[in-house]
XYZ file of N, CA and C in Angstrom:
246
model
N 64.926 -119.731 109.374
C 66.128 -120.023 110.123
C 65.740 -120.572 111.488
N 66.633 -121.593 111.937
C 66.095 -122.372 113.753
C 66.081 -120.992 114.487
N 65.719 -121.025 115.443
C 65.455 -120.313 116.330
C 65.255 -121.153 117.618
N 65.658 -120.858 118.702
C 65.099 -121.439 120.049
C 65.330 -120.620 121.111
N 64.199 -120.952 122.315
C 64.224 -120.367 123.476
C 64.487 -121.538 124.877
N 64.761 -120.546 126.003
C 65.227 -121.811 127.478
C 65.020 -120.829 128.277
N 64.001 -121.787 129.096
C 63.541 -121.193 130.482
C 62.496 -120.093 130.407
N 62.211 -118.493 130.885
C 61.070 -117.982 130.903
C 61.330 -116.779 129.782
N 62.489 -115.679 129.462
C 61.996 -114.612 128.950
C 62.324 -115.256 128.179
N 62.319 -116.183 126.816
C 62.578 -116.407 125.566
C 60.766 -116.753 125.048
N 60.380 -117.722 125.445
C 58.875 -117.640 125.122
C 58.019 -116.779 125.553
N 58.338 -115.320 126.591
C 57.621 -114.541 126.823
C 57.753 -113.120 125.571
N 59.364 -113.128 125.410
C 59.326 -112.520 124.157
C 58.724 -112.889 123.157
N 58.718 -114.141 122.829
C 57.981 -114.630 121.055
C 56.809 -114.390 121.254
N 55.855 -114.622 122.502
C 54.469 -113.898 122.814
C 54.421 -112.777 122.721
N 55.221 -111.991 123.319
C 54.823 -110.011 123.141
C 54.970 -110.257 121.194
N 55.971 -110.891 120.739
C 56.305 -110.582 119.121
C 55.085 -111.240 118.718
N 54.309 -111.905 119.145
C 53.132 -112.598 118.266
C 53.361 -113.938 117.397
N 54.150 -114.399 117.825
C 55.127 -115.525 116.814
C 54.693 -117.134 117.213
N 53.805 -117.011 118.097
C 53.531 -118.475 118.913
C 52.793 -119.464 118.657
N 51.414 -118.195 117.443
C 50.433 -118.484 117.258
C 50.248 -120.027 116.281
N 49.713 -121.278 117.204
C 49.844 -122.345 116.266
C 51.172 -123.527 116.516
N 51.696 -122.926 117.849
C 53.368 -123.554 117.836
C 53.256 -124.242 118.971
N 53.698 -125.640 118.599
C 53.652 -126.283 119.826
C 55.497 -126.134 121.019
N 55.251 -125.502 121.985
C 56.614 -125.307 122.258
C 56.282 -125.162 124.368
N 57.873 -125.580 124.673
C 57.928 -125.865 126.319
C 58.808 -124.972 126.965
N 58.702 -124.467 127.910
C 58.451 -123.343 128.787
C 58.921 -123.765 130.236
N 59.493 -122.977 131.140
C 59.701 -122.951 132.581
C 57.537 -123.180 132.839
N 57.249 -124.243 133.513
C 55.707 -124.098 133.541
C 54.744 -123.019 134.108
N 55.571 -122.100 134.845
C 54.685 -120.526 135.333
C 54.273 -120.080 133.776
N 54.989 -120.214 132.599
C 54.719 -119.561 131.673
C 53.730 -120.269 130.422
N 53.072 -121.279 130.896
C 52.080 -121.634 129.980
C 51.054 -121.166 130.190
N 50.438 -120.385 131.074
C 49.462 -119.281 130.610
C 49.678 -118.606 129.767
N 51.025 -118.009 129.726
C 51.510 -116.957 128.539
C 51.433 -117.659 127.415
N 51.781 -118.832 127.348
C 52.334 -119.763 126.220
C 50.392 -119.675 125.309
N 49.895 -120.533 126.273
C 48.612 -120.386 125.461
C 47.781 -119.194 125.059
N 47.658 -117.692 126.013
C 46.954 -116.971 125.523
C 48.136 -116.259 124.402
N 48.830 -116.745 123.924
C 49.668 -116.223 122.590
C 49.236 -116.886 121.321
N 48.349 -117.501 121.919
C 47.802 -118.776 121.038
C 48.631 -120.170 120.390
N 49.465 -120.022 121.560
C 50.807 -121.605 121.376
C 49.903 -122.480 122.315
N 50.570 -124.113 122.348
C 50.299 -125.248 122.950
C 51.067 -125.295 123.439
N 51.217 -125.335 125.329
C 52.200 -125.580 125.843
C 52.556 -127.201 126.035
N 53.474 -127.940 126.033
C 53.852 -129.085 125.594
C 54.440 -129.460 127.022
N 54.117 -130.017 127.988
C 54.506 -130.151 129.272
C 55.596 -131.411 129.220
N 57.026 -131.291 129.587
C 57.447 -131.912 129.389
C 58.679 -132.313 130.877
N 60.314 -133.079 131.006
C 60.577 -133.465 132.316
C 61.451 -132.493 131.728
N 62.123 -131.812 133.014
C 63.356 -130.513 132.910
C 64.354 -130.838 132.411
N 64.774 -132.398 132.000
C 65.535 -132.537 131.379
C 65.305 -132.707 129.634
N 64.065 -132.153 129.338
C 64.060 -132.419 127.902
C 63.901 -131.705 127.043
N 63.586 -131.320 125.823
C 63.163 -130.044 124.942
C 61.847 -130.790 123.679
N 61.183 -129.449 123.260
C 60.477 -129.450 122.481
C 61.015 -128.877 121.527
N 60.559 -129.412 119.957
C 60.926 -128.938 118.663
C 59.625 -128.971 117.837
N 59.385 -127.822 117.006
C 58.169 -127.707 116.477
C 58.845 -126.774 115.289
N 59.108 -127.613 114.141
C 59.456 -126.849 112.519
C 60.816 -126.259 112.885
N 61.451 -125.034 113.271
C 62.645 -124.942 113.247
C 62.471 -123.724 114.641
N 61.562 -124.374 115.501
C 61.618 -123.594 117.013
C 61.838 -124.903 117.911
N 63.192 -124.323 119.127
C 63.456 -125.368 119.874
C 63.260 -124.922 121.253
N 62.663 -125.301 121.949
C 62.338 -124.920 123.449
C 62.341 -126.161 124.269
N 62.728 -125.356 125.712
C 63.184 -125.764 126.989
C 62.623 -125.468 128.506
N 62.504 -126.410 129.348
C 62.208 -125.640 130.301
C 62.946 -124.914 131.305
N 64.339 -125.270 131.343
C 65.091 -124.687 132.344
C 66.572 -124.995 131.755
N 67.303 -124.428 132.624
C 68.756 -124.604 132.301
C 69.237 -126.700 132.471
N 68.398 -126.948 133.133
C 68.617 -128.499 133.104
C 68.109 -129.419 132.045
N 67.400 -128.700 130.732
C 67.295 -129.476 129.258
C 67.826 -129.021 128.492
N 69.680 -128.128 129.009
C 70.704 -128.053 128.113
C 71.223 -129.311 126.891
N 71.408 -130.140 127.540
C 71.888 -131.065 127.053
C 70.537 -131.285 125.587
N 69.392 -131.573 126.097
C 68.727 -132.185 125.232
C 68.674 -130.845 124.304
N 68.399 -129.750 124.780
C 67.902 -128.719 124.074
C 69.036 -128.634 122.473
N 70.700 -128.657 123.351
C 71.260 -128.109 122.432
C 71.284 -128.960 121.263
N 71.198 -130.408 121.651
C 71.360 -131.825 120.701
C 70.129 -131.406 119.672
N 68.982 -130.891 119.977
C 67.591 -130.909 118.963
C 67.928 -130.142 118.515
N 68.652 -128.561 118.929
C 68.975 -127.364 118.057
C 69.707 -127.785 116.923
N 70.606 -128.472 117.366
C 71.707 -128.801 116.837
C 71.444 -129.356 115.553
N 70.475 -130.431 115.214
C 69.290 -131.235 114.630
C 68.935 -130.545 113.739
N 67.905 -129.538 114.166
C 67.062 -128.308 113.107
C 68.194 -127.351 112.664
N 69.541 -127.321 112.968
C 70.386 -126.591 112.628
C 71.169 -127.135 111.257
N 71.212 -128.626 111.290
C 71.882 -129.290 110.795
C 70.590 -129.475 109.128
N 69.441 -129.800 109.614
C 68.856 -129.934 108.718
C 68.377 -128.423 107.737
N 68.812 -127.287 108.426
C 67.852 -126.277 107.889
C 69.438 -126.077 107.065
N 70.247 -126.398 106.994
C 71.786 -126.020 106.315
C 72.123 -126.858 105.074
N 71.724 -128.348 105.677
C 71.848 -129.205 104.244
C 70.550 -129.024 103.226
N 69.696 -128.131 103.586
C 68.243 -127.829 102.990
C 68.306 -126.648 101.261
């Protein structure tokens, strides 16, 4: 099922859960230390945009709403007609 995170405690949770490992996904940037020792790729990207990796959608801040929700929206759409 999609899943996505925006801004800092959403990819700090999927790190404590262990879920990162292998995932390329974008982050408020204080949190790509976390991002990588979870064993994720942090994907550096502009605050207005989002990352999608299989059916995880991430963000860096409340200002890649727009893009974030459009990609969710995307992996939402495809994981339904699936």
């Amino acid at each position: 099922f999609p899943y996505t995170t925006l801004f800092r405690s959403g990819p700090q949770i999927l790190a404590a859960a262990g879920v990162l490992k292998g995932r390329k996904l974008n982050a408020y940037p204080a949190c790509a230390p976390e991002v990588e020792l979870a064993g994720g790729t942090f994907v550096p990207v502009d605050f207005s945009d989002a990352v999608v990796d299989g059916n995880l959608v991430t963000g860096p801040a409340w200002t890649a709403h727009p893009a974030w929700l459009a990609k969710f929206l995307e992996v939402l759409e495809a994981h339904l007609s699936a």
